[in-house]
Coordinates of C-alpha atoms and ligand atoms in Angstrom, one line a residue:
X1 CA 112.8 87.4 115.1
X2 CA 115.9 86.1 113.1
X3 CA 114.3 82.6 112.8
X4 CA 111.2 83.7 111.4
X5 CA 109.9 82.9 108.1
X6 CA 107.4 84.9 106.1
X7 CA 104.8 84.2 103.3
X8 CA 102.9 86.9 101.4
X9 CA 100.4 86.7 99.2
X10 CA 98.9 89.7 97.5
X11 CA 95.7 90.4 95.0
X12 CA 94.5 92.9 93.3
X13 CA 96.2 96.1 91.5
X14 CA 99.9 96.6 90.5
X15 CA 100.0 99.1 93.6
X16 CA 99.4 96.4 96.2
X17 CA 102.2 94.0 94.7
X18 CA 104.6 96.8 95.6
X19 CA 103.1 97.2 99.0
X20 CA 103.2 93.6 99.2
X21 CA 106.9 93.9 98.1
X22 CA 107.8 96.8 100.5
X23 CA 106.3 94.9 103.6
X24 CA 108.8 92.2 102.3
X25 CA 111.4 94.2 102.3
X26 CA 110.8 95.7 105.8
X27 CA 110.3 92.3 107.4
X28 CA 113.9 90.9 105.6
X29 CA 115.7 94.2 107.1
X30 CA 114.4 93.1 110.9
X31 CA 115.9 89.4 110.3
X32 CA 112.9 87.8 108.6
X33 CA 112.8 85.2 105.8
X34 CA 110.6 84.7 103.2
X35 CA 109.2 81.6 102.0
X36 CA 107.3 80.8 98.9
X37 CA 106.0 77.6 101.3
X38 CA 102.7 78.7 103.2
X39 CA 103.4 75.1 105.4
X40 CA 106.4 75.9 106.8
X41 CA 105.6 80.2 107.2
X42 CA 105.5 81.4 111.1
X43 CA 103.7 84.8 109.4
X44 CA 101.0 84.9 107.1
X45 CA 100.0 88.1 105.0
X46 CA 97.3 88.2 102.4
X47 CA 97.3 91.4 101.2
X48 CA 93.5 92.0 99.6
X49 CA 91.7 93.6 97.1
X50 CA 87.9 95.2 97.3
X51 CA 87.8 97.1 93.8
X52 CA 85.1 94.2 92.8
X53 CA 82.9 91.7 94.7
X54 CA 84.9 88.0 92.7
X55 CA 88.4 90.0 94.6
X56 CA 86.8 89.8 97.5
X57 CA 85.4 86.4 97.3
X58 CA 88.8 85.0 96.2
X59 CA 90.7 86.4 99.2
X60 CA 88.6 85.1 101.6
X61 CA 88.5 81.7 100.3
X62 CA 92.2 82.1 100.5
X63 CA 91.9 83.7 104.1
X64 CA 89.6 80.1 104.8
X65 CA 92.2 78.0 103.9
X66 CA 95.6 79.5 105.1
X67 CA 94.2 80.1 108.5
X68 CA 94.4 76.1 109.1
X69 CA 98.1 76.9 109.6
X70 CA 96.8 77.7 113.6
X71 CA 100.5 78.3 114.7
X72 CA 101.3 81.1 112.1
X73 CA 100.3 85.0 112.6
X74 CA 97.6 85.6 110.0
X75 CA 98.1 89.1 108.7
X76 CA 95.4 90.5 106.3
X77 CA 96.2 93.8 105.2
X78 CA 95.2 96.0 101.8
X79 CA 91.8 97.4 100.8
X80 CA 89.8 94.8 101.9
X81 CA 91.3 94.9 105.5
X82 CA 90.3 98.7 105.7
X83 CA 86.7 97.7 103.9
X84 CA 85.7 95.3 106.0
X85 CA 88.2 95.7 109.3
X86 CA 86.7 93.6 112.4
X87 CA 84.2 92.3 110.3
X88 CA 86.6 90.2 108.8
X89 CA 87.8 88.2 112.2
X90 CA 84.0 87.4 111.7
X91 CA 83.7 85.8 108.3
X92 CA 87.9 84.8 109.4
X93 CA 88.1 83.4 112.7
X94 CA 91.9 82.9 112.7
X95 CA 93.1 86.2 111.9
X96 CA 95.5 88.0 114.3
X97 CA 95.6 91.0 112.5
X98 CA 94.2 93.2 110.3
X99 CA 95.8 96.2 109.1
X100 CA 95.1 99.4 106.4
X101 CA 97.3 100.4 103.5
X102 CA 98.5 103.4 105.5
X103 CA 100.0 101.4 108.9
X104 CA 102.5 99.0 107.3
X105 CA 105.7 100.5 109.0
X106 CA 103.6 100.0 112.1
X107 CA 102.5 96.2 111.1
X108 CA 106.4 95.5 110.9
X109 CA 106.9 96.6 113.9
X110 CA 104.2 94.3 115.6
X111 CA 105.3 91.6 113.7
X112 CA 109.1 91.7 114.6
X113 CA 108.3 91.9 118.5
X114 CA 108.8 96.3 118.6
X115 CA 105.1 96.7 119.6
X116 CA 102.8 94.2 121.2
X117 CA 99.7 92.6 119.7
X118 CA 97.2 91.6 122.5
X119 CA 94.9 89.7 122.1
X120 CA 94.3 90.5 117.9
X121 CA 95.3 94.2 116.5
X122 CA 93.2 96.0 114.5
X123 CA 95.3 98.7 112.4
X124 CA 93.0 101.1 110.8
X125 CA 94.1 104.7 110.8
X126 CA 94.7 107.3 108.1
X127 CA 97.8 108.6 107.5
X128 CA 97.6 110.5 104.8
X129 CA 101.3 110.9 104.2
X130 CA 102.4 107.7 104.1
X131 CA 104.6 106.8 101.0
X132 CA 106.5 103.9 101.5
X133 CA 110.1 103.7 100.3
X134 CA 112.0 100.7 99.6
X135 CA 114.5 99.5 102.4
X136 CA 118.1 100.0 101.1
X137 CA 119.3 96.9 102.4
X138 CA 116.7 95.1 99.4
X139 CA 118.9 95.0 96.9
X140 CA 119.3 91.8 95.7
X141 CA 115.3 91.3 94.1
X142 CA 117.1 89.2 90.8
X143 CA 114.5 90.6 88.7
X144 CA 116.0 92.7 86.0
X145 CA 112.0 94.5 85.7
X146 CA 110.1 96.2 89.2
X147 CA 107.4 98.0 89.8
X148 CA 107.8 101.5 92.0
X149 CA 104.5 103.2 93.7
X150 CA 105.4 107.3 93.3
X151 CA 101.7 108.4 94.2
X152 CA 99.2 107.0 96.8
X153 CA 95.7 107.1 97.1
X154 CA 93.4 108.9 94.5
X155 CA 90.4 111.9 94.7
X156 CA 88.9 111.3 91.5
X157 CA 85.4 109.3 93.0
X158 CA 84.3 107.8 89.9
X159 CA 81.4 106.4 90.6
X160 CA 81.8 103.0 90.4
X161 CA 85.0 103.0 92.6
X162 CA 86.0 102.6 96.0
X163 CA 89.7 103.4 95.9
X164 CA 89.4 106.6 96.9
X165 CA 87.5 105.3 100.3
X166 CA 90.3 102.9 101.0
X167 CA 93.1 103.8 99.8
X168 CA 92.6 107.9 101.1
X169 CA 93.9 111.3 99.7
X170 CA 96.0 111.6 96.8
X171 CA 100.0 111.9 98.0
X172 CA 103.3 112.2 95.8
X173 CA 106.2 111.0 96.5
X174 CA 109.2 113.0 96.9
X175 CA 111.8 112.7 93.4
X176 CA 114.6 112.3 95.7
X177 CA 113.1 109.3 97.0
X178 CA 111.9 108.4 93.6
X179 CA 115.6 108.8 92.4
X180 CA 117.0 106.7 95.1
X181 CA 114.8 103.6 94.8
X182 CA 115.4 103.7 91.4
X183 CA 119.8 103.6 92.0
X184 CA 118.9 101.1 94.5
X185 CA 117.3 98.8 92.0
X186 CA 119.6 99.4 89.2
X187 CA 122.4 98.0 91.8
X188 CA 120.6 95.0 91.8
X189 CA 120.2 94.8 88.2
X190 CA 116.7 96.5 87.1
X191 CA 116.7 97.7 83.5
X192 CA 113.0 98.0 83.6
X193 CA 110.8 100.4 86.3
X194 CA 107.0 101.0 86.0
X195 CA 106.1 103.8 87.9
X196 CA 102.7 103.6 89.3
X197 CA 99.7 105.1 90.6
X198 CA 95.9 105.5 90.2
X199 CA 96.7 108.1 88.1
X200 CA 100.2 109.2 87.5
X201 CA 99.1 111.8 85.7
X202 CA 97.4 113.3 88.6
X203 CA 101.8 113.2 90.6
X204 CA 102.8 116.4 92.2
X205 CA 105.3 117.1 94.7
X206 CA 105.8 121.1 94.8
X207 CA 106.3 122.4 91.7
X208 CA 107.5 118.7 90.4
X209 CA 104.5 117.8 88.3
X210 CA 104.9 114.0 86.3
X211 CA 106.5 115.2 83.2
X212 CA 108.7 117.3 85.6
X213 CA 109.5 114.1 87.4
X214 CA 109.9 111.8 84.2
X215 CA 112.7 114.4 82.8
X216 CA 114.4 114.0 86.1
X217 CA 114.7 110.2 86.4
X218 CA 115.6 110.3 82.6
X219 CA 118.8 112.6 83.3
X220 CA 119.3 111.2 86.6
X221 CA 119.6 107.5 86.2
X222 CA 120.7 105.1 83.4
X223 CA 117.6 103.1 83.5
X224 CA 117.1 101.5 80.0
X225 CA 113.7 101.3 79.9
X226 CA 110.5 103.2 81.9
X227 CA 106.6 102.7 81.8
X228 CA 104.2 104.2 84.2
X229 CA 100.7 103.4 84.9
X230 CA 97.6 104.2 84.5
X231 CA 97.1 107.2 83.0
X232 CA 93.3 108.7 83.6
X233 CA 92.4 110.5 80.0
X234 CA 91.2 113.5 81.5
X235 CA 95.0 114.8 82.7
X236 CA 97.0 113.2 79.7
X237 CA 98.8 116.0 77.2
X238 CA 100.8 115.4 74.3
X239 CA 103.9 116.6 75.3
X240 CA 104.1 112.9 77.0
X241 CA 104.0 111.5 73.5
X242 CA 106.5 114.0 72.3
X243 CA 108.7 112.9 75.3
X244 CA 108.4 109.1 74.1
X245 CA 108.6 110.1 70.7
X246 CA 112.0 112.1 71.5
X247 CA 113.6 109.3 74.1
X248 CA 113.6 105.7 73.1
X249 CA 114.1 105.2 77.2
X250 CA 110.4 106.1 77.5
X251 CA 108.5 102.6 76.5
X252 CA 105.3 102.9 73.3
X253 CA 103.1 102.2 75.5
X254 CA 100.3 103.6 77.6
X255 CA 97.4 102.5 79.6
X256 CA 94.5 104.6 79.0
X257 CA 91.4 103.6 80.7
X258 CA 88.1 103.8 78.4
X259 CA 85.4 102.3 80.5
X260 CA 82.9 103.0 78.1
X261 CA 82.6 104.7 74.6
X262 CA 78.9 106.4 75.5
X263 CA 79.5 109.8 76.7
X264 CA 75.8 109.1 78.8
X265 CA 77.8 106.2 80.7
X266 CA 80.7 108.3 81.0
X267 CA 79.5 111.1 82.3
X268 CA 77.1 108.7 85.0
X269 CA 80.8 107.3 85.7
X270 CA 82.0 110.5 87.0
X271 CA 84.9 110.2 84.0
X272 CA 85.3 113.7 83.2
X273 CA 86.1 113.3 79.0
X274 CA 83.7 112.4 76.4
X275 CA 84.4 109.4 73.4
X276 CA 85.3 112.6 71.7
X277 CA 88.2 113.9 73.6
X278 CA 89.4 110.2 73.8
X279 CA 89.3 109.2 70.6
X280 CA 91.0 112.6 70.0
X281 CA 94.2 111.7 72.3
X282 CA 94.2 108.0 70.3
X283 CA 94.3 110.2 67.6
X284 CA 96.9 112.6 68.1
X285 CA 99.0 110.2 70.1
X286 CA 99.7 108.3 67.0
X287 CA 100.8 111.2 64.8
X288 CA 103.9 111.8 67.5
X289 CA 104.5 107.7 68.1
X290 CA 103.2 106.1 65.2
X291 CA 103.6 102.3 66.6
X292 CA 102.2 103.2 70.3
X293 CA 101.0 100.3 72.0
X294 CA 97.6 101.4 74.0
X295 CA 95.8 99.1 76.3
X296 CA 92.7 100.3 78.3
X297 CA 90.1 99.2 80.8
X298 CA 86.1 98.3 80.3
X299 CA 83.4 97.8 82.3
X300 CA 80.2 96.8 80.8
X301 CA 76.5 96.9 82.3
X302 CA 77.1 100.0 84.2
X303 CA 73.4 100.8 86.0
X304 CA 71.3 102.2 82.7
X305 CA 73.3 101.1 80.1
X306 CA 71.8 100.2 77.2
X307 CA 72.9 98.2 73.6
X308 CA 73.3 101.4 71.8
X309 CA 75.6 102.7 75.0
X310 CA 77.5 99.2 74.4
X311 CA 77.4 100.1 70.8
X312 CA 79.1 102.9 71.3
X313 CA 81.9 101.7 73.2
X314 CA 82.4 98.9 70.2
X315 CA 82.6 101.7 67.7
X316 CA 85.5 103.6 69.8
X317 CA 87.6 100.3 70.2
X318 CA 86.9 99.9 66.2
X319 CA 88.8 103.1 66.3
X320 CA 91.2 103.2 69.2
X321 CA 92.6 99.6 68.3
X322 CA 93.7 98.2 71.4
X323 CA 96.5 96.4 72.2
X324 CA 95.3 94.6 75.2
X325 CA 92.3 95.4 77.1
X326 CA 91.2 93.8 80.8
X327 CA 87.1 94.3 81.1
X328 CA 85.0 93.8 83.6
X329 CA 81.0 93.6 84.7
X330 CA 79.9 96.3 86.7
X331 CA 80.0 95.1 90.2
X332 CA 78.6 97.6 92.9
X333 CA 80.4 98.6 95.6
X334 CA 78.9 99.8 98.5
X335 CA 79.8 103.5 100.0
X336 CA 80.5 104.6 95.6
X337 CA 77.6 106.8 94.7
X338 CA 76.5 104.7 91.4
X339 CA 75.8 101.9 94.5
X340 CA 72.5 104.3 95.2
X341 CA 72.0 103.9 91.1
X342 CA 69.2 101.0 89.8
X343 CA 71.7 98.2 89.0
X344 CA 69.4 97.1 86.2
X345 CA 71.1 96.0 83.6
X346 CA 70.2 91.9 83.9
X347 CA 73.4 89.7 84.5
X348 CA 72.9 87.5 81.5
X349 CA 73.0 90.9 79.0
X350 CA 76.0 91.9 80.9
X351 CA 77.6 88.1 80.5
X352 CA 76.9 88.7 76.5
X353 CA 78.3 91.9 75.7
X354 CA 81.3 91.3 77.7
X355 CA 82.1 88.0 75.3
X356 CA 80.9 90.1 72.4
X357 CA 83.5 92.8 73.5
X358 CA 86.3 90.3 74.7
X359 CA 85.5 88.9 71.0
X360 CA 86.0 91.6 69.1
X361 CA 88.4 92.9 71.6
X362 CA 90.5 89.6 70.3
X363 CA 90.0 90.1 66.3
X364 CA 91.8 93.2 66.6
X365 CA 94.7 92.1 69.4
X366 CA 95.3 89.7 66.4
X367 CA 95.3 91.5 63.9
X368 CA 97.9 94.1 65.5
X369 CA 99.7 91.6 66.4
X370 CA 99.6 89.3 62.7
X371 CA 101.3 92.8 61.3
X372 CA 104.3 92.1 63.4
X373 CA 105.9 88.7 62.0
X374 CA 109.0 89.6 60.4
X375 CA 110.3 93.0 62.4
X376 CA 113.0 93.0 64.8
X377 CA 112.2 94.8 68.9
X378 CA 114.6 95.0 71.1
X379 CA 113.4 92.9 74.3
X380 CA 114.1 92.7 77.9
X381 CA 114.8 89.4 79.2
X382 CA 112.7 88.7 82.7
X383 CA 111.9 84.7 82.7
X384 CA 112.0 81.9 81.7
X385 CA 109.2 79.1 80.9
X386 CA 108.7 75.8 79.9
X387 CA 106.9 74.9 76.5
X388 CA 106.4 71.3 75.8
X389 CA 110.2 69.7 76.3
X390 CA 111.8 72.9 75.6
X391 CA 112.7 75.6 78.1
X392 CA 112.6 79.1 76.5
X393 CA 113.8 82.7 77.9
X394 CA 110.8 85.0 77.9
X395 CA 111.2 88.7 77.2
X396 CA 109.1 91.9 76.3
X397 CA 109.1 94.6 73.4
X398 CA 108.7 97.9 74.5
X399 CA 105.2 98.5 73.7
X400 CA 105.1 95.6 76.4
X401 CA 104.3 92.4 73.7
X402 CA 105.9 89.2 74.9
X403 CA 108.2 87.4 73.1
X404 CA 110.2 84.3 73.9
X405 CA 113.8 82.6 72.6
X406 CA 115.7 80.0 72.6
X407 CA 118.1 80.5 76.0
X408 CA 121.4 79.2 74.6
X409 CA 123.7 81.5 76.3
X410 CA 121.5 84.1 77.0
X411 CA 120.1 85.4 80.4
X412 CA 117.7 87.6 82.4
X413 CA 118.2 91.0 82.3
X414 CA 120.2 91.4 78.6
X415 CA 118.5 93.5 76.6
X416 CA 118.9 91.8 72.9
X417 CA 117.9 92.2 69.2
X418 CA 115.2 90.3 68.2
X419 CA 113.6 89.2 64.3
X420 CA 109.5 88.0 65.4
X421 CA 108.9 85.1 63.7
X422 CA 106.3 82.7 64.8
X423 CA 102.7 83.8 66.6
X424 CA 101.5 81.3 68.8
X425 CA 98.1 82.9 71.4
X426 CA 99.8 86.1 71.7
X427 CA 102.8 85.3 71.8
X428 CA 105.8 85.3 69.2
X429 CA 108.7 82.7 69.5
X430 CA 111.7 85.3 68.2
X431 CA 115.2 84.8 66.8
X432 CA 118.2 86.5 68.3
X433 CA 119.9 88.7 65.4
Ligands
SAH1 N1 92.9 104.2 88.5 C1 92.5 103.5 87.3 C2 91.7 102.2 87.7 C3 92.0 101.4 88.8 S1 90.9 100.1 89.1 C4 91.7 104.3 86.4 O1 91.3 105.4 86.7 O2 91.5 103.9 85.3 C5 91.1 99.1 87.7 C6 89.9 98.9 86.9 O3 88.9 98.2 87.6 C7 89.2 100.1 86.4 O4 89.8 100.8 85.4 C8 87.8 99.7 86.1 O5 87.7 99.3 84.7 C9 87.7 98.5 87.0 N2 86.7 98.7 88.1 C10 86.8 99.6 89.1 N3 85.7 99.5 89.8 C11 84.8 98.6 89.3 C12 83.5 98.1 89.6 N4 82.8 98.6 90.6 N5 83.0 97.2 88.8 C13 83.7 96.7 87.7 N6 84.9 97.1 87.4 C14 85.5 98.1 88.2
SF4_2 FE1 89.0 104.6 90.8 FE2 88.6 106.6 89.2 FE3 90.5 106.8 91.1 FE4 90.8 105.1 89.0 S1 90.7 107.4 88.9 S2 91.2 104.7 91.1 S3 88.8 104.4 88.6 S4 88.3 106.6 91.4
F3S3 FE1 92.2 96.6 94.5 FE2 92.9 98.4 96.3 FE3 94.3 98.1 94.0 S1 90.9 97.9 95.7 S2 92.7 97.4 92.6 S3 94.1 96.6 95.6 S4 93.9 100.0 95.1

């Protein structure tokens, strides 16, 4: 398939853009190239999303328009594809083929010729081993900041979710595998690896538990700077605080999923910690790193909730002071078991409290952030972007803030000095010192 071109699209979490970048990877190693162009791609993948009704809606109106490209393989794969699997050629006419988060080696295969695809393939099956590693030959990414999957799948069932129906059983990765992505990236240039999963928290391979596994890629590479996400509040301890505390290697920063602040909602959620425990961990977490950076999840208008529920989760972002937040309405899913609950809470209440929470959500981002003009962070350079006539380098802090500078002679992937000087959103426009 030497001549073949590739484009790839992906939605949804942080876990499906490395999927989406693995499947790149695989398809470059067997002769493949990829385009950014969807006009001129032989292959098409859109890799979906299901975790909310709008993620589904968006992908297929992307599915509706890409598959006018009639001469190009249209690939959907991701949680959508295993939702909805032949239903999909349905709503989709012009897909070829549909294919699960656990059959990508597979998918490759079909696509570069190995395995036949008559008439249109339907890849479904569970394999509840799959991790996918990186091909060594993908080494030259350019971006000096990647993502890396070391767990799959999750067993938590809240009960608003359907990850754990589509995505399957919880797997680790092995830390020999972890290690070697990581050299393989730092080859190429990365400074900067998030490790992810639904829950890193919840990463064993053996006796290798996360913290286990964090110590290891800490002595075993010279990565400059690691993150991990999410973090479910149930499993989190404070010797990860100590460990960021002790090594400035290990970012501020932690992603800690509220979803609500009333311990009724939460415990309807399946959550397994009360605002109590939480606010505890915000708590403690900031006697051991002082300037953590914490950014969480929402949801408002789960089935029952009521204004002094909504209340309560105002007063625990009073407290926890958020970084950044992403919220959602409750959108239900069908198979979850809050899908059997009364979805009764009306859409216009839900459309007000979530730009009452976005709004005060905002007051405090800013208010964080106002405290910063004037200190100097060390950022990783990763972009650049265009403001008005001027092009700027873009960078982040490690508690994950964006900054930009002025490039002069500076480029992606140096780590430098900054002073913060000017906010502008969210934000600051630094000096090099
Ligand atoms: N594993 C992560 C969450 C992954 S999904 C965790 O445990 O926190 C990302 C976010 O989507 C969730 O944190 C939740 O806030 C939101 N979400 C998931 N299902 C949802 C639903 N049915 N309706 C609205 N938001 C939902
Ligand atoms: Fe979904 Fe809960 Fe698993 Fe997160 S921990 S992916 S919210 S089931
Ligand atoms: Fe969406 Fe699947 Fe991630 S449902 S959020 S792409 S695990």
């Amino acid at each position: 398939m030497n001549s073949k071109k590739a484009y790839l699209k992906s939605f949804g979490c942080q876990m499906n853009a490395f999927d989406t970048e693995v499947i790149a990877a695989l398809l470059t190693e067997k002769g493949c190239t990829i385009t950014e162009d969807p006009e001129e791609a032989d292959i098409i993948i859109v890799n979906t999303c299901s975790i909310r009704k709008h993620a589904e809606i968006r992908a297929i109106n992307w599915l509706h328009n890409l598959s006018r490209h009639e001469n190009a393989t249209l690939v959907v794969c991701g949680c959508m594809a295993q939702k909805k699997g032949e239903n999909l050629k349905k709503l989709v006419p012009g897909i070829d083929i549909i294919s699960g988060p656990d059959n990508y080696s597979q998918l490759v295969s079909i696509l570069s010729g190995e395995l036949s695809k008559i008439p249109y393939t339907l890849l479904l099956g569970r394999n509840h081993d799959t991790t996918y590693k990186l091909p060594t030959t993908q080494q030259q990414h350019g971006k000096p900041s990647r993502f890396l999957s070391i767990t799959r799948g999750c067993e938590n069932f809240c009960t608003y979710c359907v990850v754990p129906y589509l995505r399957g059983k919880l797997r680790s990765k092995d830390p020999e595998t972890v290690i070697d992505e990581i050299n393989m990236m730092e080859l190429s240039g990365v400074k900067e690896v998030t490790l992810l999963g639904q829950n890193v928290m919840a990463y064993q391979y053996g006796k290798v538990d996360f913290m286990n596994l964090m110590r290891i890629i800490l002595e075993k590479t010279d990565l400059h700077r690691i993150r991990f996400l999410t973090t479910h509040p149930k499993d989190v301890t404070m010797n990860l605080f100590s460990l960021m505390a002790e090594n400035s290697r290990v970012c501020p920063h932690i992603h800690l999923p509220l979803q609500s602040g009333s311990n009724r909602i939460l415990k309807l959620m399946g959550r397994k910690y009360t605002r109590e425990e939480y606010i505890f961990i915000v708590e403690e977490a900031r006697k051991i790193v002082p300037d953590l950076a914490i950014s969480t999840d929402i949801i408002v208008g789960f089935p029952t909730e009521e204004e002094s529920d909504f209340q309560d989760t105002i007063e625990v972002i009073e407290l926890a002071r958020f970084d950044s937040a992403f919220t959602f309405k409750y959108s239900p899913r069908e198979g979850t078991s809050a899908f059997r609950m009364d979805n009764n809470v009306a859409a216009a209440t839900k459309k007000n409290r979530l730009a009452y929470l976005n709004k005060k959500l905002k007051e405090i981002r800013l208010d964080i952030f106002r405290q910063l003009s004037g200190k100097n962070f060390k950022i990783l350079l990763d972009g650049r972007i265009k403001k008005g006539k001027y092009q700027y380098i873009k960078g982040r802090t490690p508690h994950f803030r964006n900054v930009i500078v002025k490039p002069g002679k500076l480029s992606e992937g140096e780590i430098i000095d900054v002073k913060l000087q000017e906010l502008n959103g969210f934000t600051y426009t630094g000096e090099e010192i």
